[in-house]
Short mmCIF file of C-alpha atoms in Angstrom, two decimals:
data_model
loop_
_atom_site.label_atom_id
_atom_site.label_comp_id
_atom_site.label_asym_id
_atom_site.label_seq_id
_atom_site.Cartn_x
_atom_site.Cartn_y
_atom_site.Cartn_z
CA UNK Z 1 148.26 111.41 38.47
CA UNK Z 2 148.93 115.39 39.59
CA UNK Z 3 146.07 117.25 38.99
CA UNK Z 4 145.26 120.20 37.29
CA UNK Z 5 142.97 123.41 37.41
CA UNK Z 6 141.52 124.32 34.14
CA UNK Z 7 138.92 126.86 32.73
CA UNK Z 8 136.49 125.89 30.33
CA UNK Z 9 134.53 128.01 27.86
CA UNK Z 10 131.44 127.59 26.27
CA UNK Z 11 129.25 129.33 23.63
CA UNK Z 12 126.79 127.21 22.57
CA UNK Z 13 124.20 126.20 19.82
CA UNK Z 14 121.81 128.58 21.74
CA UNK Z 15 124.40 132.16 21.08
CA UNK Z 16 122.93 134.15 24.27
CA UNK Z 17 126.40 134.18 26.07
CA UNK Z 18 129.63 132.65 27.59
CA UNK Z 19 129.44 129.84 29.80
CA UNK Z 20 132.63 129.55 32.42
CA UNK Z 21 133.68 126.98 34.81
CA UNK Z 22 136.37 125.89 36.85
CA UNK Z 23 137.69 122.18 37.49
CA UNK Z 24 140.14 120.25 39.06
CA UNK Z 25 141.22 117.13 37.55
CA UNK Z 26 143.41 115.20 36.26
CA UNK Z 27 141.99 114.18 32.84
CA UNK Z 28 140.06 110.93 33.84
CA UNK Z 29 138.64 111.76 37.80
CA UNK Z 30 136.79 114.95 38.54
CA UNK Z 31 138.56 116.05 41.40
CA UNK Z 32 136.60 119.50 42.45
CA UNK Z 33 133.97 121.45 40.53
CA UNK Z 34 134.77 125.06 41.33
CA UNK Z 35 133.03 128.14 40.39
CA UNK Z 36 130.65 129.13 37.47
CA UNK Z 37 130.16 132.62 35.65
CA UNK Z 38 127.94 133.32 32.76
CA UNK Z 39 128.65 136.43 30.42
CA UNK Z 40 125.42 137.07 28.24
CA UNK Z 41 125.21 138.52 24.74
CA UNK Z 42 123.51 141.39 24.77
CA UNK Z 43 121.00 140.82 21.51
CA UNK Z 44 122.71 143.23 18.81
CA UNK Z 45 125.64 140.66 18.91
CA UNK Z 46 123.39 137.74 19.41
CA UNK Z 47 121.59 138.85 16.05
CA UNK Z 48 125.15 138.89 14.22
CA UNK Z 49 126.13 135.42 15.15
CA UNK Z 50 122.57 134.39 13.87
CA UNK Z 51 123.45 136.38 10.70
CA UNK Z 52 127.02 134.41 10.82
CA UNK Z 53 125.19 131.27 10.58
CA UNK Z 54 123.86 132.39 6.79
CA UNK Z 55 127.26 133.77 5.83
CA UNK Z 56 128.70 130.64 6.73
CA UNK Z 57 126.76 128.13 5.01
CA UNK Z 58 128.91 129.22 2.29
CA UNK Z 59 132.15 127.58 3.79
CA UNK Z 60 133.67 125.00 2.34
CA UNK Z 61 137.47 124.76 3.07
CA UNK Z 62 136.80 125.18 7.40
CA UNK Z 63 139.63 127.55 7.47
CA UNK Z 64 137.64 130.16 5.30
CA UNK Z 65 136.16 133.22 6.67
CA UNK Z 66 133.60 134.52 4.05
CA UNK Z 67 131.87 137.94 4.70
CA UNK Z 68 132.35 139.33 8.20
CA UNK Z 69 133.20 136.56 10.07
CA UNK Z 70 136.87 137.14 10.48
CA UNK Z 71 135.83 140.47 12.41
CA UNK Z 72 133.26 138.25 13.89
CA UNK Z 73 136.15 135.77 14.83
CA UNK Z 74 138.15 138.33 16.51
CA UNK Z 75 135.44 139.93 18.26
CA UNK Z 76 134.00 136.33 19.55
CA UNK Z 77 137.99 136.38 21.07
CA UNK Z 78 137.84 139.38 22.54
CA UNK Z 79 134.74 138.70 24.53
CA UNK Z 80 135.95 135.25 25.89
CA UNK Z 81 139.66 137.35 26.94
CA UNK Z 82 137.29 139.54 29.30
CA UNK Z 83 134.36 137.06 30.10
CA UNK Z 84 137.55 135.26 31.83
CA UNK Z 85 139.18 138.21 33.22
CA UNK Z 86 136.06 139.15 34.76
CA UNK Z 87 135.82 135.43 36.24
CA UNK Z 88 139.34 135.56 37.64
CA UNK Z 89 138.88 138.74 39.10
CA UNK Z 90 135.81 137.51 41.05
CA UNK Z 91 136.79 133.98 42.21
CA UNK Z 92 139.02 133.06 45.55
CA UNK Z 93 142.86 132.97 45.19
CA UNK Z 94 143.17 129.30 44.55
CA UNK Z 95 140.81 129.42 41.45
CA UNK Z 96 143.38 132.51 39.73
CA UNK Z 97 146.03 130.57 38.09
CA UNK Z 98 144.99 127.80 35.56
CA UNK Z 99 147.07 125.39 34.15
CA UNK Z 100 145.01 125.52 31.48
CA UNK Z 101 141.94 127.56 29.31
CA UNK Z 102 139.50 125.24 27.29
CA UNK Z 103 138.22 127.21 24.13
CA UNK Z 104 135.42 125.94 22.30
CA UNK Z 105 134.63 129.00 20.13
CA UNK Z 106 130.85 129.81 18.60
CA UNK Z 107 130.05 126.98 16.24
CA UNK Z 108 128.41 128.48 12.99
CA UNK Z 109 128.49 125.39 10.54
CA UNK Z 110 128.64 121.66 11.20
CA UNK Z 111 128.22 119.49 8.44
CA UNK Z 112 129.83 115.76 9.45
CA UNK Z 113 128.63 114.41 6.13
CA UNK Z 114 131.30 116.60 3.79
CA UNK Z 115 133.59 116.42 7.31
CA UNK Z 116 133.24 120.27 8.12
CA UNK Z 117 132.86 121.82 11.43
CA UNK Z 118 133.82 125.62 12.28
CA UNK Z 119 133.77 126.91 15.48
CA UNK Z 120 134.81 131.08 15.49
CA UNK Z 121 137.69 131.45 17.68
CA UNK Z 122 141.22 132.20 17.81
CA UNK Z 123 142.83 130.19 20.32
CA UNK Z 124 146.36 131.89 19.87
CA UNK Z 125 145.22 135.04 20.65
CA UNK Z 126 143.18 134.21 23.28
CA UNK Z 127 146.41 132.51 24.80
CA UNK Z 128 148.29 135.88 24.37
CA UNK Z 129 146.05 137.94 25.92
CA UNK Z 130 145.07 135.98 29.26
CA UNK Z 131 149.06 134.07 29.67
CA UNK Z 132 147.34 131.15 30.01
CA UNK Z 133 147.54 127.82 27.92
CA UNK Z 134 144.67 127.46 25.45
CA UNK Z 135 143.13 124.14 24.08
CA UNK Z 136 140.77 125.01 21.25
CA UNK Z 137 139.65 122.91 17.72
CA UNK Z 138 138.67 119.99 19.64
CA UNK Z 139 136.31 118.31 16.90
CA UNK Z 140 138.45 118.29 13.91
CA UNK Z 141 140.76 115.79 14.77
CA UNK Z 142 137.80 113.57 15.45
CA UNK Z 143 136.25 114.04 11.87
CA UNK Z 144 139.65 113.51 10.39
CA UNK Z 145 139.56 110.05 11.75
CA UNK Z 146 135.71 109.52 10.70
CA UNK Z 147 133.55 110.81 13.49
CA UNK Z 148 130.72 113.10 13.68
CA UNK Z 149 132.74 115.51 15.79
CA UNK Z 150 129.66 116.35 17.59
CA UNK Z 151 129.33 115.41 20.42
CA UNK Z 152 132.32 116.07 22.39
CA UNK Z 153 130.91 116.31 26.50
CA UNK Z 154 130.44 112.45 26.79
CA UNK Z 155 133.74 111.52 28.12
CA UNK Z 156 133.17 114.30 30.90
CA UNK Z 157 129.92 112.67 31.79
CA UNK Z 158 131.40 109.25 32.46
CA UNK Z 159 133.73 110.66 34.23
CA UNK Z 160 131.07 112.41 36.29
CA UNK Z 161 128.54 110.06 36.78
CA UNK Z 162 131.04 107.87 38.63
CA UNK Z 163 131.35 111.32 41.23
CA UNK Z 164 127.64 111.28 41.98
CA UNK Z 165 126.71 110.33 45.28
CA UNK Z 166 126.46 106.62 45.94
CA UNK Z 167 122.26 106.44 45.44
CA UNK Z 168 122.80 107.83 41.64
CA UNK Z 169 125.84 105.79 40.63
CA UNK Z 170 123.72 102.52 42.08
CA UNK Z 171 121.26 103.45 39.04
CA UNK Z 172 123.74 103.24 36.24
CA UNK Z 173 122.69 102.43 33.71
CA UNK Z 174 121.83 106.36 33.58
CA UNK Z 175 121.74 108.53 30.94
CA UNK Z 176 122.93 112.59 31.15
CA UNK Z 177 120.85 114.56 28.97
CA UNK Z 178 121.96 117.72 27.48
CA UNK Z 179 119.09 120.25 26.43
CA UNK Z 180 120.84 123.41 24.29
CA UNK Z 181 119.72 124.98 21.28
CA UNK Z 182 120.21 121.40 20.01
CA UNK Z 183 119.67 118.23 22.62
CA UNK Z 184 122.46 115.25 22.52
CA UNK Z 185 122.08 112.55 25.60
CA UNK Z 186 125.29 110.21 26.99
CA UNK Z 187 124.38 106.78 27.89
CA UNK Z 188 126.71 105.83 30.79
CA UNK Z 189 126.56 102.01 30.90
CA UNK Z 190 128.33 100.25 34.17
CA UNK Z 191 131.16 98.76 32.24
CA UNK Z 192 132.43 100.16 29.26
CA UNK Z 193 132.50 103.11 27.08
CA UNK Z 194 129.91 105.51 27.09
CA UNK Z 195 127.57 105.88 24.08
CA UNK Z 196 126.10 109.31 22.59
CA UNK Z 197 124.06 111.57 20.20
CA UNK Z 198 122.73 114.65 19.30
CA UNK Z 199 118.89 113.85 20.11
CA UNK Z 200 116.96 116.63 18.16
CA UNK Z 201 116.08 120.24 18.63
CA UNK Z 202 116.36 121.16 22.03
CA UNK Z 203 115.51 125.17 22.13
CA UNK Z 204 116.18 126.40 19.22
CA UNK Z 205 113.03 126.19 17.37
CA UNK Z 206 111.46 127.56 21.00
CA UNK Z 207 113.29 129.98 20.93
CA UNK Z 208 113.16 131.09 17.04
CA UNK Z 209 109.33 130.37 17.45
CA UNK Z 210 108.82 133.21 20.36
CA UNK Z 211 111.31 135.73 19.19
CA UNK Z 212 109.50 135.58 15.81
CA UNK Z 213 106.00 135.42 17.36
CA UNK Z 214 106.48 137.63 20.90
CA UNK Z 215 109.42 139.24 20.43
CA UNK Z 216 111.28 137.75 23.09
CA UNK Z 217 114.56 135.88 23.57
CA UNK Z 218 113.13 132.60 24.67
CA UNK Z 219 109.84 131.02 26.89
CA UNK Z 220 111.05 131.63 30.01
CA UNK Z 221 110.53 128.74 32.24
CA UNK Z 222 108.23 127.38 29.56
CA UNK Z 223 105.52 130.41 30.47
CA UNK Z 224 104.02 130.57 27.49
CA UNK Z 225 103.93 126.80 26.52
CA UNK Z 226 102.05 126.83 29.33
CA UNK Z 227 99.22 128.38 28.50
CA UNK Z 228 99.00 126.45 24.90
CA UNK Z 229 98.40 122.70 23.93
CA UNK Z 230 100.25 120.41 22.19
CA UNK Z 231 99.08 119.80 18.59
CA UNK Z 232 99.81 116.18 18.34
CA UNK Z 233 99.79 116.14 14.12
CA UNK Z 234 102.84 119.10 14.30
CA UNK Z 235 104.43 116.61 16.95
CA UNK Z 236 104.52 113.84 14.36
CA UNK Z 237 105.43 116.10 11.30
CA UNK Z 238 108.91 116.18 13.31
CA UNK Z 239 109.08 112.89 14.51
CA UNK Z 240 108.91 111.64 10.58
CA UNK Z 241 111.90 112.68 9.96
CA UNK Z 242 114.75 110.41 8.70
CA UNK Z 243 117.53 111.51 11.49
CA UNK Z 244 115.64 110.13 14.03
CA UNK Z 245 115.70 106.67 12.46
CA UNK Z 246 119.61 106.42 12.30
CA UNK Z 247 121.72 104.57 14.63
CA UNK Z 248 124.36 106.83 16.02
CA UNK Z 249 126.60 108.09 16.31
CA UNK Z 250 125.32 111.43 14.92
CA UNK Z 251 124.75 115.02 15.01
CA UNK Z 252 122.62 117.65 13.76
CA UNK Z 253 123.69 121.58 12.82
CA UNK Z 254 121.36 124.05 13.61
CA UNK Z 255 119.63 124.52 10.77
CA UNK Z 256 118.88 120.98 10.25
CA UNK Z 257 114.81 121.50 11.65
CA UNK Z 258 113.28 124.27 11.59
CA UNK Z 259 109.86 126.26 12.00
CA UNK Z 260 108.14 124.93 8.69
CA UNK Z 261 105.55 122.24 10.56
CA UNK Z 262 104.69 124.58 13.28
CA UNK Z 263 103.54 127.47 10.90
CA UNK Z 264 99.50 128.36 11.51
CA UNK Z 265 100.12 127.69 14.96
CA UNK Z 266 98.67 130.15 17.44
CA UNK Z 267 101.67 131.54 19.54
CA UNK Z 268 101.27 130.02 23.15
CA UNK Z 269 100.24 126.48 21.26
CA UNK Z 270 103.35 126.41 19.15
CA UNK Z 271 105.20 127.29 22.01
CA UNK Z 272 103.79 123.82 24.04
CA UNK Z 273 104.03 121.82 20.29
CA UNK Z 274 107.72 122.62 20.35
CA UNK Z 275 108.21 121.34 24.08
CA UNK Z 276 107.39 118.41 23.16
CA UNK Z 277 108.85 117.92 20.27
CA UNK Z 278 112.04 118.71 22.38
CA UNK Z 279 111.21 115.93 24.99
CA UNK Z 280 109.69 112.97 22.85
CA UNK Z 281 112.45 113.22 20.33
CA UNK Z 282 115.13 112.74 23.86
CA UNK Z 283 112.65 110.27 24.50
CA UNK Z 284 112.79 108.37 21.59
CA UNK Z 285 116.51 107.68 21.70
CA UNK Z 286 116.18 104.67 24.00
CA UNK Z 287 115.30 103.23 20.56
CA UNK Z 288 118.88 102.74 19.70
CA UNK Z 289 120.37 102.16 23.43
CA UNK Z 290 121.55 98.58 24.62
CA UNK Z 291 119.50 98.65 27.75
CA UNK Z 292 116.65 100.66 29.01
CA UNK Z 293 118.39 103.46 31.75
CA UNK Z 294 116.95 103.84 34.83
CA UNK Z 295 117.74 107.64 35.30
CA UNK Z 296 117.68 110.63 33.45
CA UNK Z 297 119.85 113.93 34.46
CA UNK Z 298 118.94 117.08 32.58
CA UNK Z 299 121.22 119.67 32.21
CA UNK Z 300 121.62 122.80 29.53
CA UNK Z 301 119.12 125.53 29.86
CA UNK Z 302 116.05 123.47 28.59
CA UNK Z 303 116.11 121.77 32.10
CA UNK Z 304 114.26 125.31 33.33
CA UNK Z 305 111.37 124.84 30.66
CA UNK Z 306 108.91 123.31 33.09
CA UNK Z 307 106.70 121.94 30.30
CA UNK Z 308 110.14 119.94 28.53
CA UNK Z 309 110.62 118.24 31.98
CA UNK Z 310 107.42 117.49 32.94
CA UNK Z 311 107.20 115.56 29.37
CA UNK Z 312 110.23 114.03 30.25
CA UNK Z 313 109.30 113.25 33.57
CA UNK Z 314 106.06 111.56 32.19
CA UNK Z 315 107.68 109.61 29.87
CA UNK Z 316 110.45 108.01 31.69
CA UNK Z 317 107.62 106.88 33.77
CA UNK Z 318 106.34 104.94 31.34
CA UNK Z 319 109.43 103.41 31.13
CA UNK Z 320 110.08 102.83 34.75
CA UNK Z 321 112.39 105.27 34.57
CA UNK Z 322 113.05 108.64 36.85
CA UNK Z 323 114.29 111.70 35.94
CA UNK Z 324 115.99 114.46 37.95
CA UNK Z 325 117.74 117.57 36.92
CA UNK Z 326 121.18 118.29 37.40
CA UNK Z 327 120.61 120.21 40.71
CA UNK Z 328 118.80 117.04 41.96
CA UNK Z 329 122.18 115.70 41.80
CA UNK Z 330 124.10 118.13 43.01
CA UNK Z 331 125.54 119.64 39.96
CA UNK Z 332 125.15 123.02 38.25
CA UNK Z 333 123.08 122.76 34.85
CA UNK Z 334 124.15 125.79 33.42
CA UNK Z 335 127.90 125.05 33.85
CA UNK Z 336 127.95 120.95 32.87
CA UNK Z 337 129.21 121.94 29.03
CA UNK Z 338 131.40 124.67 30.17
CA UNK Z 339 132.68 122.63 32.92
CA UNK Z 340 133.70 119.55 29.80
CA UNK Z 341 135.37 122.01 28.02
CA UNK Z 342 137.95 122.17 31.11
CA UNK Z 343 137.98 118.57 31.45
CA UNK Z 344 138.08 117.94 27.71
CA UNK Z 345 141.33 120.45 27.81
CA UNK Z 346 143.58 118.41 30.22
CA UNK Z 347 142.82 115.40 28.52
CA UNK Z 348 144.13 116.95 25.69
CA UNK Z 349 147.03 118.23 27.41
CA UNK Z 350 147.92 114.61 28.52
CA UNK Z 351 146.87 112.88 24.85
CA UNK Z 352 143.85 111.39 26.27
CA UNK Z 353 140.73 110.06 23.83
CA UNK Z 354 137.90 113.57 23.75
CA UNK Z 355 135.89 111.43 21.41
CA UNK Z 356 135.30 107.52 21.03
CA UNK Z 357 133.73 104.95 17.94
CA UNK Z 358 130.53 104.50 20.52
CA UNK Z 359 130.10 108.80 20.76
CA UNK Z 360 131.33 110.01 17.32
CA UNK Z 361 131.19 107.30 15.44
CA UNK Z 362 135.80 107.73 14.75
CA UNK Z 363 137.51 104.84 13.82
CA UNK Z 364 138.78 104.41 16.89
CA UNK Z 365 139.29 106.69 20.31
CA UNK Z 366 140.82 109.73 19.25
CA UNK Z 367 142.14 112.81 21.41
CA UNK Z 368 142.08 116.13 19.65
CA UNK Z 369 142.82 119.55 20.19
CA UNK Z 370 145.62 122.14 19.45
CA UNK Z 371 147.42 123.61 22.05
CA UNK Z 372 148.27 127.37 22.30
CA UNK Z 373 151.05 128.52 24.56
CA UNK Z 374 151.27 132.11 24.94
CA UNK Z 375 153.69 134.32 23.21
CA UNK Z 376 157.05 133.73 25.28
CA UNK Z 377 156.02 130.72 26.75
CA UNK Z 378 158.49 127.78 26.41
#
């Protein structure tokens, strides 16, 4: 099958920028993994998407934009057209003409329960302005046919696991591990389909716990967790509750945890509390796997908060397991989601499943996704 190069785009659960990546493939094989960019939000803006996340709670129909958040829409656009123009300027000549752009758009509600998801995007305009193909709306085909919509990267990390270097593909079963503002792991088996779900809060309650307590954006590298302890009672306060209990396929929003247990806590101690809440509730999804993996690869930006890891680490010990980050296995952390979004696109293009009964929970394998072609484009 020809191959194509496509762009993916990713502004995640954790709003402090756009993610961009490069990819050749062909919609099933990862061919090349090209080059990465990251465009941060500079905190004014990252403070309005937080305040989107209130205004839309009211949403019901997803194609409502209460409030600001259709002037939040088209600025969220805007960015992506020059966070790619920027990337296209700086990459080699090969990298400049894409076949296609994979849009994911800032996610401000998910609720699979009444089957709403909206992620703030316009994909035709986007299309117009860079005369490039689009892909955006990935998840809502999946919830139309019963799934969770949430989460989407799994098909790109079967797919990639089977790229690894020989010495990581002989330890299938492995399991990638995605830490964002919200954590979700894909259980790769040897034969078969893969099987996923969102695992928990991944940084966001770090990082609403130090902006409210320091000031500051996040714990770098897990600094301040590590000069705090874990307080084992706040650890369990999480751990009680129901989601972790269900079988997936499932997803949280956001907003589903938040900072309510960890109140009292001094700040570096609530800081270390949180890590592990991050890392035993990963942990605790073997509960609901078919066989016990043998490796864990962290990617997203919680792979960098030392403390997260090294709970990680500890625990897939205990399970005679091993655990290396992404750049353990030659792959680039920060870019994984970004670089699924450009996978996720030319599967789309070619009516591939995104999405699959053992990831979303869908009725069966669905492929999703509505294509923008710019304005005079055939």
């Amino acid at each position: 099958m020809t191959t194509m190069r496509a762009i993916g785009l990713m502004s995640g659960t954790s709003m402090d920028g756009i993610d961009i990546a490069a990819l050749e493939t062909d919609g099933e094989t990862v061919t090349t993994r090209g080059p990465t960019r990251f465009a941060p939000y500079e905190a004014a803006f990252r403070r309005r998407l937080e305040a989107a996340l209130e205004t839309a709670k009211s949403i019901v129909d997803r194609r409502d934009r209460p409030g600001d958040l259709a002037d939040l829409e088209r600025e969220i656009t805007r960015r992506h057209v020059q966070a790619v123009r920027d990337f296209l300027a700086a990459v080699g000549e090969e990298w400049r003409s894409p076949s296609v752009v994979g849009f994911h758009g800032q996610t401000v509600l998910h609720r699979p329960g009444l089957g709403v998801t909206v992620q703030l995007g316009d994909g035709a305009l986007l299309a117009d302005e860079l005369a490039v193909p689009v892909v955006h709306d990935m998840r809502a085909n999946d919830m139309l046919r019963g799934g969770q919509g949430a989460p989407l990267v799994p098909a790109y990390h079967a797919a990639l696991a089977r790229s690894l270097p020989d010495a990581f593909v002989a330890q299938l079963p492995m399991v990638f591990v995605n830490i964002g503002g919200i954590s979700n792991i894909t259980y790769v088996p040897r034969d078969g389909d893969p099987i996923a779900f969102d695992t928990g809060p991944g940084n966001t309650l770090i990082d609403q716990w130090v902006s409210r307590e320091a000031g500051v954006p996040f714990d770098a590298g897990g600094a301040i967790a590590s000069e705090g302890s874990v307080v084992r009672s706040v650890v369990a306060r999480y751990l009680d509750n129901a989601f972790f209990a269900k079988e997936g396929p499932k997803s949280l929003d956001r907003n589903d945890f938040n900072l309510d247990p960890a109140e009292g806590l001094e700040l570096a101690d609530g800081s270390r509390t949180l890590a592990a809440v991050s890392a035993e509730a990963i942990l605790k999804s073997v509960e609901h796997l078919p066989e016990m993996p043998k490796l864990w690869i962290v990617c997203g930006g919680g792979r960098k908060n030392a403390r997260i890891v090294d709970d990680l680490r500890a625990g897939a010990e205990r399970m005679r397991a091993s655990v290396a980050v992404a750049e353990d296995a030659g792959l680039d952390g920060d870019a994984t989601e970004a670089e699924a979004w450009a996978f996720l696109a030319a599967r789309s293009l070619r009516g591939l499943p995104l999405t699959f009964p053992t990831t979303t929970g869908c009725k069966e394998p669905a492929t999703g996704g509505v294509l923008n072609k710019p304005k005079g484009a055939r």
